[in-house]
Coordinates of C-alpha atoms in Angstrom, one line a residue:
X1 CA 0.0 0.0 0.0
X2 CA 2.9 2.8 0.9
X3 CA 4.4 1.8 -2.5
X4 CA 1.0 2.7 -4.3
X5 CA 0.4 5.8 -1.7
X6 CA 4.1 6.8 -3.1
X7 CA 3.0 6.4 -6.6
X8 CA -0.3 8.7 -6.4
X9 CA 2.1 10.9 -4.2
X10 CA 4.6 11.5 -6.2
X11 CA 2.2 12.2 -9.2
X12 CA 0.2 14.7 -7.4
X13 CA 3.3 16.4 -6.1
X14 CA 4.3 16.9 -10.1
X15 CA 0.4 18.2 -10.3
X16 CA 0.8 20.0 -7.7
X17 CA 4.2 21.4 -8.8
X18 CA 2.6 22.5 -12.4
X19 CA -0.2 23.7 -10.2
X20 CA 2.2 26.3 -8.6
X21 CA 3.4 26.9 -12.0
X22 CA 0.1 27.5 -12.8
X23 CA -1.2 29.8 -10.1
X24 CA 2.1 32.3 -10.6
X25 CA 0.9 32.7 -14.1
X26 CA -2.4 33.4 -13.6
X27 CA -1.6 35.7 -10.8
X28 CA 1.0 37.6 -13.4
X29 CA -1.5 38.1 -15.9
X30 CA -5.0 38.0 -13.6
X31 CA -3.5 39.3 -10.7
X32 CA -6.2 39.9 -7.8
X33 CA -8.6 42.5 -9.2
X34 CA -12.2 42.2 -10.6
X35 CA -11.1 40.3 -13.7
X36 CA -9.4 37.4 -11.4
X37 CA -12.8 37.8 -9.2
X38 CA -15.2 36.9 -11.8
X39 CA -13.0 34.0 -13.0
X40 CA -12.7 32.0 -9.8
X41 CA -16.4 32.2 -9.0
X42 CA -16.8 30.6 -13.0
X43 CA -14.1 27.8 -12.0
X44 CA -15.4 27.5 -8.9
X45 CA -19.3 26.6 -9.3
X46 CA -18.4 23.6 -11.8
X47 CA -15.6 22.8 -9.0
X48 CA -18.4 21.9 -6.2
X49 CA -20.5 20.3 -7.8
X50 CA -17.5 18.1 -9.0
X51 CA -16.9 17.9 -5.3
X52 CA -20.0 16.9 -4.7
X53 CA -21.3 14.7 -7.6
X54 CA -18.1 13.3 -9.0
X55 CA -15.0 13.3 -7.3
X56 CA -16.8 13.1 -3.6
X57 CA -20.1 11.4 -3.4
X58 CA -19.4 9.4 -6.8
X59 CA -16.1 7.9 -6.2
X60 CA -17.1 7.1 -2.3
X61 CA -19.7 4.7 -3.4
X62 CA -18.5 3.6 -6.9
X63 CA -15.1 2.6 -5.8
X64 CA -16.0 0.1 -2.9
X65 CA -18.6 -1.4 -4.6
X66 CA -17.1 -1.9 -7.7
X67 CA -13.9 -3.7 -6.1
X68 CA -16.6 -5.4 -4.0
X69 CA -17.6 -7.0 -7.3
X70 CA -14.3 -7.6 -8.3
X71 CA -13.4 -9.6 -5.6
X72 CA -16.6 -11.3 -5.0
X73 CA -17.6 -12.2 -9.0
X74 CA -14.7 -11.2 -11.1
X75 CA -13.9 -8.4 -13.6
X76 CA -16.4 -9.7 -16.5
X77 CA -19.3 -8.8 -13.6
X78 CA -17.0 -5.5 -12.6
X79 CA -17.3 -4.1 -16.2
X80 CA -20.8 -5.0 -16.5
X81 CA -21.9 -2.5 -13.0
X82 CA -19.3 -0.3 -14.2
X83 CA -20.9 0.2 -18.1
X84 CA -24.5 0.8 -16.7
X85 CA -23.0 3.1 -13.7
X86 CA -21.3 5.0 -16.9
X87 CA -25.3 5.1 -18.8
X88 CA -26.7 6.6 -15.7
X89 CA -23.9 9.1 -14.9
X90 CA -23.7 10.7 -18.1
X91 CA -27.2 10.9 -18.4
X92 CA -27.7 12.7 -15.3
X93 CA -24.4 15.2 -16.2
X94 CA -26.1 15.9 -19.7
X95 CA -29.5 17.1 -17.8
X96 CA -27.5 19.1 -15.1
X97 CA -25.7 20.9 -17.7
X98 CA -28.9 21.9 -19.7
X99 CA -30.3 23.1 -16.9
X100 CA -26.8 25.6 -15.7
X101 CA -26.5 26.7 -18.9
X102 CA -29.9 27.5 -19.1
X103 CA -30.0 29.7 -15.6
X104 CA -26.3 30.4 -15.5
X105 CA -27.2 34.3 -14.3
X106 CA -29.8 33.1 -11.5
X107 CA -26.8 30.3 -10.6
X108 CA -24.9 33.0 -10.0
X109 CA -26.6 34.9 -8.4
X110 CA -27.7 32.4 -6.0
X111 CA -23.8 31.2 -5.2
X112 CA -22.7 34.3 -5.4
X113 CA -24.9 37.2 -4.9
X114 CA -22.8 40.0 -3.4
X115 CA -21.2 39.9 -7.6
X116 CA -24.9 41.8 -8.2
X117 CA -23.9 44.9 -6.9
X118 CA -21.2 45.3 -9.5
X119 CA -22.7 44.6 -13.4
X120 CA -19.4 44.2 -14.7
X121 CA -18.1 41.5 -12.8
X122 CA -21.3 40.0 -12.5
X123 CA -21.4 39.6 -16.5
X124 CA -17.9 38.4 -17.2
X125 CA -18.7 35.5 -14.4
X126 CA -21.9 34.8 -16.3
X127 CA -20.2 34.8 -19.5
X128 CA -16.9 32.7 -17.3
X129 CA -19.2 29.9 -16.2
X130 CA -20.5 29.4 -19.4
X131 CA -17.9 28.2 -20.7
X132 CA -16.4 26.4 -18.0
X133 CA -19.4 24.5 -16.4
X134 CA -19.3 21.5 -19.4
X135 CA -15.6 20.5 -17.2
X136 CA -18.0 19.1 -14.8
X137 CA -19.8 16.3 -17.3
X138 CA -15.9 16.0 -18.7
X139 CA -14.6 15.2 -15.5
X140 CA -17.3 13.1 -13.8
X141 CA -16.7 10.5 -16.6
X142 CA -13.1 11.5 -16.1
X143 CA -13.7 9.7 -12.4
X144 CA -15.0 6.8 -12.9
X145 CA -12.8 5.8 -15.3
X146 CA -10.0 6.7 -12.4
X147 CA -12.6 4.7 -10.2
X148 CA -12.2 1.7 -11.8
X149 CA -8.3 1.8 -12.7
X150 CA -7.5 2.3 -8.9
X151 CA -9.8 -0.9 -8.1
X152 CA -7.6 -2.2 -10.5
X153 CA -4.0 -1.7 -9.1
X154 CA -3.7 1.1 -11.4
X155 CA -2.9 4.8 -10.1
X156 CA -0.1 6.3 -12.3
X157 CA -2.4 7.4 -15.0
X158 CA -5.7 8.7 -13.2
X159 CA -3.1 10.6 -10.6
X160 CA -1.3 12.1 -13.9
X161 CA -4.3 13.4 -15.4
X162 CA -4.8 16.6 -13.3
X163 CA -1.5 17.7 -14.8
X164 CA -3.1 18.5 -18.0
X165 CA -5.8 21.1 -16.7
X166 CA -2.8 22.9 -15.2
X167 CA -0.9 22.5 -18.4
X168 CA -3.9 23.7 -19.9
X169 CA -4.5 27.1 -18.2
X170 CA -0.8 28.0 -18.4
X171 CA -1.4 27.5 -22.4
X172 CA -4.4 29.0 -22.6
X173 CA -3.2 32.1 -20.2
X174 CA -0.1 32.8 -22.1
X175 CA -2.1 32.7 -25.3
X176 CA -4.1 35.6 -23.3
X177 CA -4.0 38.1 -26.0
X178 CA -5.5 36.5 -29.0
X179 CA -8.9 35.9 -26.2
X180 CA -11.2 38.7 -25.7
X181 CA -9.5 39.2 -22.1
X182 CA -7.3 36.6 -19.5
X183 CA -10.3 35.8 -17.8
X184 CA -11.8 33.9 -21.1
X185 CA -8.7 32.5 -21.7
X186 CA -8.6 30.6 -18.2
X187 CA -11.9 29.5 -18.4
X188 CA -10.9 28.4 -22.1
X189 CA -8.4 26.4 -20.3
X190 CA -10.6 24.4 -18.3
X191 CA -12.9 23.2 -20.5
X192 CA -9.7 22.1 -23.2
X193 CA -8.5 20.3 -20.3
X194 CA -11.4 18.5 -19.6
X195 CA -11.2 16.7 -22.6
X196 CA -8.0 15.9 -22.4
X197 CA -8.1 14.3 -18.9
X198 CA -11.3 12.3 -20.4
X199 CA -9.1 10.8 -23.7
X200 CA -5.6 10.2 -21.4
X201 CA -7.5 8.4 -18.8
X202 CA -10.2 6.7 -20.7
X203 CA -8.0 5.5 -23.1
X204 CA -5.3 4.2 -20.5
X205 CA -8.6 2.2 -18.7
X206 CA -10.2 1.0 -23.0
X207 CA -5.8 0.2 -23.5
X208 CA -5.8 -2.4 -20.3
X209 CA -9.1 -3.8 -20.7
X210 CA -11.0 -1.6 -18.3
X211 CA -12.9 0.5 -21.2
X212 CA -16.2 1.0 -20.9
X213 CA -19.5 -0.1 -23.4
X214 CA -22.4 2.1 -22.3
X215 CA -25.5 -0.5 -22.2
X216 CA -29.0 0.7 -19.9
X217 CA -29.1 1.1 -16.5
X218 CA -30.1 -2.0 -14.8
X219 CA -31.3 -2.0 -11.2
X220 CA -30.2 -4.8 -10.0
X221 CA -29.0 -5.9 -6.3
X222 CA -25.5 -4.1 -6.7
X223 CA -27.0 -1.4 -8.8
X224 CA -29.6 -1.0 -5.9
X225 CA -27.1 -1.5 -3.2
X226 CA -24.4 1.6 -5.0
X227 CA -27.6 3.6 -5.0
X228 CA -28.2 3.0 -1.7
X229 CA -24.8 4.3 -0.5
X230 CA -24.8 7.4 -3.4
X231 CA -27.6 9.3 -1.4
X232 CA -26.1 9.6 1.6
X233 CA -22.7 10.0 0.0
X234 CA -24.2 13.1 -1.5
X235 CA -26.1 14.6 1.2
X236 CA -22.0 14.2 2.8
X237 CA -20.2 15.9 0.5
X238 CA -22.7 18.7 -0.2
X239 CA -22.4 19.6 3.4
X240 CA -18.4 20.0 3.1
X241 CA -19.0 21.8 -0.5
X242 CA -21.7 23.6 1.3
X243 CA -19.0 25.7 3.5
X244 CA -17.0 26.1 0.3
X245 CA -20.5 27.8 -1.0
X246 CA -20.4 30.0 1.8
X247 CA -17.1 31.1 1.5
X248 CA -17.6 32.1 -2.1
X249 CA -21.2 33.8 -1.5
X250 CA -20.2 35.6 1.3
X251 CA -16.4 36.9 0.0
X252 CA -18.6 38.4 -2.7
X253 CA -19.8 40.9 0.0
X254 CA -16.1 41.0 0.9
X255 CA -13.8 44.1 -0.8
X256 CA -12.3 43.6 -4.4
X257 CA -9.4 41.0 -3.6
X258 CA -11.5 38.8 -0.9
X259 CA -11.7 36.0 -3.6
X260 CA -8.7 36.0 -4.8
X261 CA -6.6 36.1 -1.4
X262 CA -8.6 33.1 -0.5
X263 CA -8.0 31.3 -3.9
X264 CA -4.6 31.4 -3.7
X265 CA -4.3 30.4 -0.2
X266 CA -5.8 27.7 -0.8
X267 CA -4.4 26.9 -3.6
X268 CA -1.0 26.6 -1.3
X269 CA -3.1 24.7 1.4
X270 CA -4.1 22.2 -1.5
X271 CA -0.7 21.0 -2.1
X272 CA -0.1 18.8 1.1
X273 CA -4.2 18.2 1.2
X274 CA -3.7 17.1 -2.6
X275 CA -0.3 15.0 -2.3
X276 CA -0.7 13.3 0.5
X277 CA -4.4 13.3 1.8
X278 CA -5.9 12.1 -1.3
X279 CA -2.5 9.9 -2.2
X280 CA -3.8 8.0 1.2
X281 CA -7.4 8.0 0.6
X282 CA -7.3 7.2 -3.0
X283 CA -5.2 3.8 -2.4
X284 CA -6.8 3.1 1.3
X285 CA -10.7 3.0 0.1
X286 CA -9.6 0.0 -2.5
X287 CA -7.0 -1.5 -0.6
X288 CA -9.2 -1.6 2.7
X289 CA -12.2 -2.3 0.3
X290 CA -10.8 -5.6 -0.8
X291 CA -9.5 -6.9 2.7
X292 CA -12.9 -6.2 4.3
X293 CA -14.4 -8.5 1.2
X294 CA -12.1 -11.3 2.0
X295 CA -12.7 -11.1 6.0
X296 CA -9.5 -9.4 6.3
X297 CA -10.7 -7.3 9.1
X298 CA -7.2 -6.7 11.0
X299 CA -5.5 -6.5 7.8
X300 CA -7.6 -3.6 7.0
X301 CA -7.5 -2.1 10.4
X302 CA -3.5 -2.1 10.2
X303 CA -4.0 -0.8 6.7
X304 CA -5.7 2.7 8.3
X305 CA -3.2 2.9 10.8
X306 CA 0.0 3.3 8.4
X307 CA -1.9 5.3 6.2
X308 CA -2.6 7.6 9.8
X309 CA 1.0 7.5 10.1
X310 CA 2.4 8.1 6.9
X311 CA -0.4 11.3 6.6
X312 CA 1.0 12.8 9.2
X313 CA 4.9 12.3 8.8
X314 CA 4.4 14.4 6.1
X315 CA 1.5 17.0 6.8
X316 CA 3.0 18.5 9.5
X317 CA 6.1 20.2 8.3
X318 CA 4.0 21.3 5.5
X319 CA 0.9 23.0 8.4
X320 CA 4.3 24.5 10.5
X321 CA 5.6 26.4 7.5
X322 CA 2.6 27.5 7.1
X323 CA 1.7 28.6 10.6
X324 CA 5.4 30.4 11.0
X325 CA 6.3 32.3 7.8
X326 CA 3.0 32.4 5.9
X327 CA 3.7 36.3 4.4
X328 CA 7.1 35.3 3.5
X329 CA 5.6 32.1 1.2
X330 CA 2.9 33.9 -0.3
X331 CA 5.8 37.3 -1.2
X332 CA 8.2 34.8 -2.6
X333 CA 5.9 32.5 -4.6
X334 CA 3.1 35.0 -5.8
X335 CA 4.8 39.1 -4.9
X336 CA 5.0 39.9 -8.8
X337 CA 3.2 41.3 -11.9
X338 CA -0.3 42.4 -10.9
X339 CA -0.1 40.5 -7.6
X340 CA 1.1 43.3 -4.9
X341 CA 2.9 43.2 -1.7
X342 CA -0.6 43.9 0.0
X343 CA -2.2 41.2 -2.1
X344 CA 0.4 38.9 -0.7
X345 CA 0.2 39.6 2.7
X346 CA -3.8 39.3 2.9
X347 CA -3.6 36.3 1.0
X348 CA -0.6 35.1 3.9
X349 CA -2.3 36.1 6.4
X350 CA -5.4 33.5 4.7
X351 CA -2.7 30.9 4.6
X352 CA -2.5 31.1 8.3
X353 CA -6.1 30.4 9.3
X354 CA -6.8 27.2 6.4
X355 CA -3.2 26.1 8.0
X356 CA -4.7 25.4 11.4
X357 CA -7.3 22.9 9.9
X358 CA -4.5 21.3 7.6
X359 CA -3.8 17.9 9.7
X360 CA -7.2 17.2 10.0
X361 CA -8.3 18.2 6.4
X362 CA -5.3 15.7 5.2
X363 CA -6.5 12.7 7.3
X364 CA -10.6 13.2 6.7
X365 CA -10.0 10.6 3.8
X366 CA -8.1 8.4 6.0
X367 CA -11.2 8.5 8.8
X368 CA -13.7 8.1 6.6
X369 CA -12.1 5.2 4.1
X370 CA -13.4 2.5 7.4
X371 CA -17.1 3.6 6.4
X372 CA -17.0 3.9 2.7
X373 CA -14.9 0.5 2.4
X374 CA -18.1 -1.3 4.3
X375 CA -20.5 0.2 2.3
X376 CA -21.9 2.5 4.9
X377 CA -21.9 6.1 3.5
X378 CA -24.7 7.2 5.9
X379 CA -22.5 7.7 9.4
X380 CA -19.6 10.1 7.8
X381 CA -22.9 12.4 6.6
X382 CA -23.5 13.1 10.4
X383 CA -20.3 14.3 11.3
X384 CA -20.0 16.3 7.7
X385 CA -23.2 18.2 8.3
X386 CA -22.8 19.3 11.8
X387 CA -19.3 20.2 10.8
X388 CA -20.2 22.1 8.1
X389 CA -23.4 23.8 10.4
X390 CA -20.6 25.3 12.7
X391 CA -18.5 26.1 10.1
X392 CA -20.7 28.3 8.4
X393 CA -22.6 30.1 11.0
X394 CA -18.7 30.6 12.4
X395 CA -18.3 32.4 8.9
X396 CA -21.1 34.6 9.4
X397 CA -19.6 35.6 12.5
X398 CA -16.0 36.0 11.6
X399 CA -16.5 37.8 8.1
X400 CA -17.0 41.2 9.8
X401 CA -14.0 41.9 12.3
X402 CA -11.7 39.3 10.3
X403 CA -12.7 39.2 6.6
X404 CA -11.6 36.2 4.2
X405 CA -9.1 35.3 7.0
X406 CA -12.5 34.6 9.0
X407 CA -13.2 32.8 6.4
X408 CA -10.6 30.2 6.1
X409 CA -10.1 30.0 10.3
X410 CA -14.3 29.0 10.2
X411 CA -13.2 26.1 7.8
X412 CA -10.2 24.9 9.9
X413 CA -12.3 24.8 13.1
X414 CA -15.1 23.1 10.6
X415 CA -12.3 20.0 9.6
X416 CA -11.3 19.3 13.2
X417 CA -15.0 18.6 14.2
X418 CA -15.6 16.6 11.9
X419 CA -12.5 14.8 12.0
X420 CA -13.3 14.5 15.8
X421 CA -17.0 13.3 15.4
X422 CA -15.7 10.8 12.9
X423 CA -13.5 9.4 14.9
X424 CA -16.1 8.9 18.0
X425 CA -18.6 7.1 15.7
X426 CA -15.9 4.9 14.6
X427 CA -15.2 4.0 18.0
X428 CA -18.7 3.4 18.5
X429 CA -19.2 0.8 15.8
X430 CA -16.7 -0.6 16.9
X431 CA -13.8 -0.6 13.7
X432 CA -11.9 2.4 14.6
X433 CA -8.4 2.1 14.5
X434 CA -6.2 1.0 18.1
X435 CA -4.9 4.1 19.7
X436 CA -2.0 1.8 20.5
X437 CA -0.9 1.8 16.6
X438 CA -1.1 4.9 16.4
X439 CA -1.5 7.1 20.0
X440 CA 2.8 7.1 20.8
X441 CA 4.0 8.1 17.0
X442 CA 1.0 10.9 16.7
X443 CA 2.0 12.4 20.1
X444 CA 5.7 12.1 18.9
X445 CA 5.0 14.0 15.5
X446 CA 2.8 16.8 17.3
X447 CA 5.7 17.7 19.5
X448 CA 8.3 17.8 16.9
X449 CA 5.9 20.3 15.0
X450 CA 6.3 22.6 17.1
X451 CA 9.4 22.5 17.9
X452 CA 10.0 22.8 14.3
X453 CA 7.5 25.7 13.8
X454 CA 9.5 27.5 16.0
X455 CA 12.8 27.3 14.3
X456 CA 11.2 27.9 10.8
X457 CA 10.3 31.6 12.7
X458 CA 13.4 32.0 14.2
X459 CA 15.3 30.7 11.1
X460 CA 12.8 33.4 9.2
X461 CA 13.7 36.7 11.0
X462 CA 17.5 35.9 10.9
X463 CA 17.8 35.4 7.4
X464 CA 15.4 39.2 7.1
X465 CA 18.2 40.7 8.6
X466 CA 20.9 38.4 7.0
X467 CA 19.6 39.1 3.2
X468 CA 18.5 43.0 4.2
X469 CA 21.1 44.3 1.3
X470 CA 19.4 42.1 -1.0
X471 CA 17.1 44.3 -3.6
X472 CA 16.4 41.3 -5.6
X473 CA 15.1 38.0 -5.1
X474 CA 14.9 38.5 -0.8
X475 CA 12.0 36.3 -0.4
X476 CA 12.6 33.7 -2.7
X477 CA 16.6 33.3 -1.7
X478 CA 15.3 33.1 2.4
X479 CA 12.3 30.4 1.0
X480 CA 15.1 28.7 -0.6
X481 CA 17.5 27.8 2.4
X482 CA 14.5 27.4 4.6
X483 CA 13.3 25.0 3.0
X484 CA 16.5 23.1 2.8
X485 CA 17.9 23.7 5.8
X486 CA 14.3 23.1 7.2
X487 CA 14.2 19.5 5.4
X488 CA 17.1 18.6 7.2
X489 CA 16.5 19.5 10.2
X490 CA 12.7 18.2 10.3
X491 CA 14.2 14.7 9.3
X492 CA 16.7 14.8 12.0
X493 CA 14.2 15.6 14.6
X494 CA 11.8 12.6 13.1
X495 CA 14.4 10.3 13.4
X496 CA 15.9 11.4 16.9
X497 CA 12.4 11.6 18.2
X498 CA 10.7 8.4 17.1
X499 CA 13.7 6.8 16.6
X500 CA 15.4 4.0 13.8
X501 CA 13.2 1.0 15.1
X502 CA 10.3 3.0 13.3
X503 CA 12.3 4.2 9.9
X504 CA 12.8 0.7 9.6
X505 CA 9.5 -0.3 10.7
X506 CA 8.3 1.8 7.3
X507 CA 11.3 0.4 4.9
X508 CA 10.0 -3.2 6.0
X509 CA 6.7 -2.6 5.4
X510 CA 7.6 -1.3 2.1
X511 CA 9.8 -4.5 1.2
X512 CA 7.3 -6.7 2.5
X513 CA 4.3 -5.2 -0.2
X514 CA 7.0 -5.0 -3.1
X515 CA 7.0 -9.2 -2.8
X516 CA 3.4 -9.3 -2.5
X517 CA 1.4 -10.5 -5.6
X518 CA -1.1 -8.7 -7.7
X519 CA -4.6 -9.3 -7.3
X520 CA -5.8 -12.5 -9.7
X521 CA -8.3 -9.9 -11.6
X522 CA -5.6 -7.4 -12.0
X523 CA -2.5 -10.0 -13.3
X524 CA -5.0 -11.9 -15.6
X525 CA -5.3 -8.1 -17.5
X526 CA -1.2 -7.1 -17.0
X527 CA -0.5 -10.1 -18.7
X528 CA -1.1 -9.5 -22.3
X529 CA 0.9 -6.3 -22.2
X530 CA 4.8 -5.6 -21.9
X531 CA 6.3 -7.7 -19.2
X532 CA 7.2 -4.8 -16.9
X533 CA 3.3 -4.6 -16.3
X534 CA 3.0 -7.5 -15.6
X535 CA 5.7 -7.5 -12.5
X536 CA 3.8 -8.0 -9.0
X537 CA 2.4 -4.8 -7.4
X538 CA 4.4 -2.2 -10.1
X539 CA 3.5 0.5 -11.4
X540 CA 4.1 1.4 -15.2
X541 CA 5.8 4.5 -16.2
X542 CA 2.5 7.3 -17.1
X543 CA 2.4 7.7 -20.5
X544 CA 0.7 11.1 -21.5

């Protein structure tokens, strides 16, 4: 499993990178003003209901049942649920596009009515989400085909695909003078990446012998039994997405810049969330899908707990940094073109508050991956919508004396409840994971945190005075050696603290999977294609 968390990882971290790539273009050429406004309220409406329909509520019940029917009746009965799940998806994508495109000015005006008071940015998001709402049909197919390759053994390619939206925009941005303005040419960007991500990855899954044949709906016991866990699965995630609403409905009230500042915050926040909470979840929810389907209780138990583990050896330097010297990443990686000093220290001072709600926004997939793997979607929806209750009356509260940083601090304070309640209910039913697996390394990891918070701030204001004479390149050149001398000394700590028996512990583990063999399912596929697919547990190079 760590070798296939490693995998996703390392794929998301090149996303991620070309992400950051990304984001310093767009703030170059949109900067932070009423143009880059109207564009993130476009990208984000399509975004949610991704996050609610697709990527959250979709994949939590697709992929458990569909590796449920892998194991249970084999891959001919796997494609078979897959192709009518496929039938029903799209069908449901077509009508919820008809129906945006239709009322794309009441949509927005609904998500994001403070844009009402100011025609012109009100129009361009109109005219934004337009064009970029189709990326949510694109992508939802773009899912399940990623759905049913990681049931499969298969990550490198579904984890690649993100790369091409960022690719995408950057295109499309620097091509911003042959658009009517950069705003059209981002949300031209999405949509060409859409299609993209649905040929790479669909053609990967039709290439292996995972494509799909789209054939009617048929309701029959799994069909009813994926339904039964979709509802709830959705009522779930639109509570989480429903805080995300708030944030963009009520920054729209917020001065010129609100958005923005909280865009690329989170943006920065998104990198750890991205690498390593959805690396975890996206190979845990198969992995501990499968072992609970062959009565593999403990195995699936122990899974969670290195997954816990793994999570946080490498969320927390990640939530220090960005608790210690948030201004001094958001001047170095952002502080040029049309994005100002000021814009940079509001959107740092944003960084701060999501920071706080990092570790448990990172291990949310890991918490809930117990529920989804048995099927039971229903539980995780109580502890999202109370989570998401508190987080958004805390924004109503928090927007006047503290803005957008009110904001993001409302959504921290949101993860750790429901992290929290998720935790208690698991206890409750009785398959929560032992505190003794994981209690003494957590309590380890908190501690060096700090202490490692406190010499990134230290380490910070001796380099301001140390680069001072420096007129060019300050903030980068002091981000630069923090973050190498920081590496060091956070692996230092991490091995002083919790000592070599558990390095090794993790290289072990990691050995011990390599010799493992593939699934049956998975191998009986691999086989007619190059020998280095077909090696146990390994991973092909992505091909793009």
């Amino acid at each position: 499993m760590i070798r296939r968390i490693a995998t996703v990882g390392g794929l998301t971290l090149v996303s991620r990178l070309s992400g950051f790539v990304r984001d310093v273009v767009m703030a170059a050429i949109l900067g932070a003003g009423p143009l880059a406004d109207a564009f993130f309220v476009a990208f984000r409406l399509p975004n949610h209901f991704r996050a609610i329909f697709a990527e959250g509520a979709f994949a939590a019940a697709f992929v458990p049942a569909y590796a449920r029917t892998l194991e249970e009746a084999g891959l001919p009965a796997a494609k078979l649920f897959a192709d009518q799940i496929a039938s029903a998806l799209i069908l449901i994508n077509l009508v919820l596009l008809g129906i945006a495109l239709l009322f794309t000015p009441e949509v927005v005006s609904v998500l994001a009515p403070g844009l009402s008071e100011d025609p012109e940015r009100f129009d361009l998001a109109v005219a934004l989400t337009r064009i970029t709402f189709p990326y949510l049909a694109l992508v939802s197919l773009q899912t399940l085909f990623s759905g049913i390759l990681n049931a499969n053994n298969r990550f490198a390619m579904a984890a690649s695909a993100p790369i091409l939206l960022n690719l995408s925009l950057i295109a499309t941005l620097l091509l911003a003078p042959f658009f009517p303005d950069a705003g059209h040419a981002a949300a031209w960007g999405v949509l060409i990446a859409g299609v993209l991500q649905v040929l790479v990855v669909g053609g990967d899954a039709e290439t292996h012998g995972y494509g799909l044949r789209f054939r009617m709906p048929r309701f029959d016991p799994e069909t009813r039994r994926f339904l039964k866990a979709l509802g709830p699965a959705i009522i779930g995630a639109g509570g989480v997405q429903l805080a995300l609403f708030a944030d963009t409905l009520i920054a729209s009230y917020l001065p010129t810049g609100a958005l923005s500042a909280l865009y690329y915050a989170d943006r920065i926040n998104q990198l750890p969330i991205g690498v390593v909470g959805i690396a975890v979840g996206t190979v845990l929810l198969p992995e501990m899908s499968r072992r609970l389907a062959a009565g593999d209780t403990a195995g699936a138990a122990s899974a969670q707990a290195r997954g816990i583990q793994l999570a946080l050896l490498l969320t927390i330097p990640c939530a220090a940094a960005a608790v210690a010297i948030p201004d001094l990443i958001m001047r170095a990686l952002f502080a040029r073109g049309a994005f100002t000093a000021d814009d940079a220290l509001a959107a740092g001072n944003t960084l701060a508050a999501y920071s706080l709600g990092l570790i448990p926004f990172v291990l949310l997939r890991s918490f809930t991956a117990p529920f989804y793997a048995r099927g039971d979607t229903a539980t995780p929806v109580k502890a999202a919508l109370l989570a998401a209750a508190v987080n958004v009356g805390l924004k109503v509260v928090l927007m006047g004396p503290l803005a957008q940083v009110g904001l993001a601090l409302a959504t921290s304070v949101g993860a750790w409840i429901n992290l929290v309640l998720l935790a208690i209910l698991a206890r409750r039913q009785g398959f929560a994971v032992s505190g003794a697996a994981i209690g003494g390394p957590v309590a380890k990891l908190a501690i060096i945190g700090v202490v490692f918070a406190a010499a990134l701030f230290a380490g910070a204001m001796g380099l301001d005075r140390a680069l001072a004479s420096m007129s060019l390149f300050r903030d980068e050149t002091a981000l630069g050696i923090l973050v190498v001398l920081g590496g060091i000394l956070y692996f230092v700590l991490v091995f002083l603290v919790l000592g070599r028996r558990w390095f090794m512990g993790l290289l072990k583990e990691v050995e011990r999977e390599a010799e493992l063999p593939a699934p049956k399912e998975a191998v009986l596929i691999e086989d007619v294609t190059d020998d280095a697919e077909s090696l146990p547990d390994s991973e092909p190079p992505p091909k793009f």
